[in-house]
């Protein structure tokens, strides 16, 4: 069975099936995020929020029946046959290439935004004011209308077109066609993703993945090379991939507040502040100020204690405070996981 | 305002020469501040019934609708007609978005909301601050437990009408038996005698009614293929399951070479928009859909509506086939029936009505509303109205019986060897007409597509290939040279 799920599996590293599921459905627990980091699949966080457990389990069972994977106590490991099928899959399907920015944008909102903007510009170019907007949301309508009003001039049509052309020119013909056929305009509602994969003879499971990936590519490009599109997507930048509360904690921490101060200021439990900091370390990688939490001495001790595969490390109690021991241990694991990259 | 002035408004502001049947008496009653129940078939131009008075009466218009998709269709239609001050209070808004809308309520001419949302204490409080010209209750039959789509949340509207001052109330429904009609007014706390009722016949003489029986699914598919191949013009095929809309759409497209697409409520908003507009632009000939499709469709020349599965009741059926032939030209409605199909409907309705065990688990706190989806919302609602488990179980029991009864009525239509139209008219308490050969396939008058003039005129169908992305951009954004 063809499924992108196979690309999230490994023949070297046994992976927890529920972690993979939680990553896809956007469950923001530190455990999920940590293992997502270890498996190198963090960028897929929240990429399939509608995923139903029965379908997820069904796909795994099918792959197991086909001899592609072994399931042992909820850990998945690809068999050598599975590894071969994975390689084949990658060669036959769209390979996302803008994944590094998936967590930096509100990706779900981007296509509806672009489609509506395209419609506004297109109708304007045909001097038509009466049409059914593709967007229903007051917020979307207001945002795009304000964007349009701020830039409205005879030149906007050509400029918008030029900016799109700039990005489309960096894509393959198929990819550029895929994007332009999705767009909405005057007397031309465009095609749906399913219709397009049919017309372009692409595997149907590639459609959503490709649409998502290319729109992230466009937003990246827009940030660097455009004016209109940059403004159009401006509010879709996320301040951080972290949970909002975690982000607030981390901002205070970076501004040199101590854990104890943050506990007091935010009326949070110590364990919650620690979870927030672990989340921050996971997303911020090498930039995280580890030295404020782990002394040189502790680091030397840890290096002596822990060696080999990071996945296999087990927490060792040293201080008598279990929560603190685990926090330091996990922090060290994250530090070593991100510094190797 | 006299009749001539009314026609002037119609022409100057809306560009129509004449009212459609039923529109004028409704609009006149509304302008005279008479509460009105309009029972008009689909396609009778529902939007105008409140849009025209809204242009004349000072104040905002509240439109209540049971489903988000219905609201979105209406909102979209108004915006398309050039109305700018339209908003929607809905569950898909975040708290902040909802608050922002609430703060500007008086700026909006049209405010759409579900019964649950509009009757929230804080929303009602805001409504009392603004001038309200009209309250429009769409799908008003939902308030009646004798109707096929009873929604207990509609019962809350009685409070809205009583507590929020407004000039006039307009209730809209496509079909209602006499019993439902009376019940609507009672449940909304209105005096039967003080309400103007405008009723148009459910009869659509230009739609030929047919039922084709098959013994297996394979047979049924063959029948469907045969029909779609033979019939000209645009058509809709209705299914009970989302999955089958996609499967059959793809299969039909491969088999016929026509452009066929699926449509159901599980698709993204943008996809639904595209499919709907492709159909209206004649880029698609056939839509395979669930009952989610059709509300916002403004297409006059739909030639056929085929039901692959039996619908749940005659009300739904009449509404769904009513989308065919709005231009008055000959059209066709077919049910493809294999004995036993009705159990699909029975199962579906059993799925939407919770079992006694679910009710008990919910009321005792063992199961939470979130775990139950739509059913959870409903149970939550009943609990908020202080109903006990036994009472709720009894309501559901009645609902099951009512659904069975409604389905039986539909099966009478399916199984009759006499006039099918007579079954429909009789059900809605209307005068019977004489059957003739362009009426239905009863009395041994089998469907003859050619004789009805519905045969496809062979044209070389042009299948545009996908154009280059550069020319697509040129087409989308027209730059004068
Ligand atoms: Zn007849």
PDB file of C-alpha atoms and ligand atoms in Angstrom, chain B residues 419-421 435 439-440, ligand 1:
ATOM      1  CA  UNK B 419     -49.160   7.589 -10.174  1.00  0.00           C
ATOM      2  CA  UNK B 420     -46.040   8.613  -8.211  1.00  0.00           C
ATOM      3  CA  UNK B 421     -46.943  12.272  -8.292  1.00  0.00           C
ATOM      4  CA  UNK B 435     -51.701  11.425 -14.508  1.00  0.00           C
ATOM      5  CA  UNK B 439     -46.031  12.638 -15.504  1.00  0.00           C
ATOM      6  CA  UNK B 440     -44.363   9.501 -14.212  1.00  0.00           C
TER       7      UNK B 440
HETATM    8 ZN1  LIG C   1     -48.156  10.084 -12.656  1.00  0.00          ZN
END
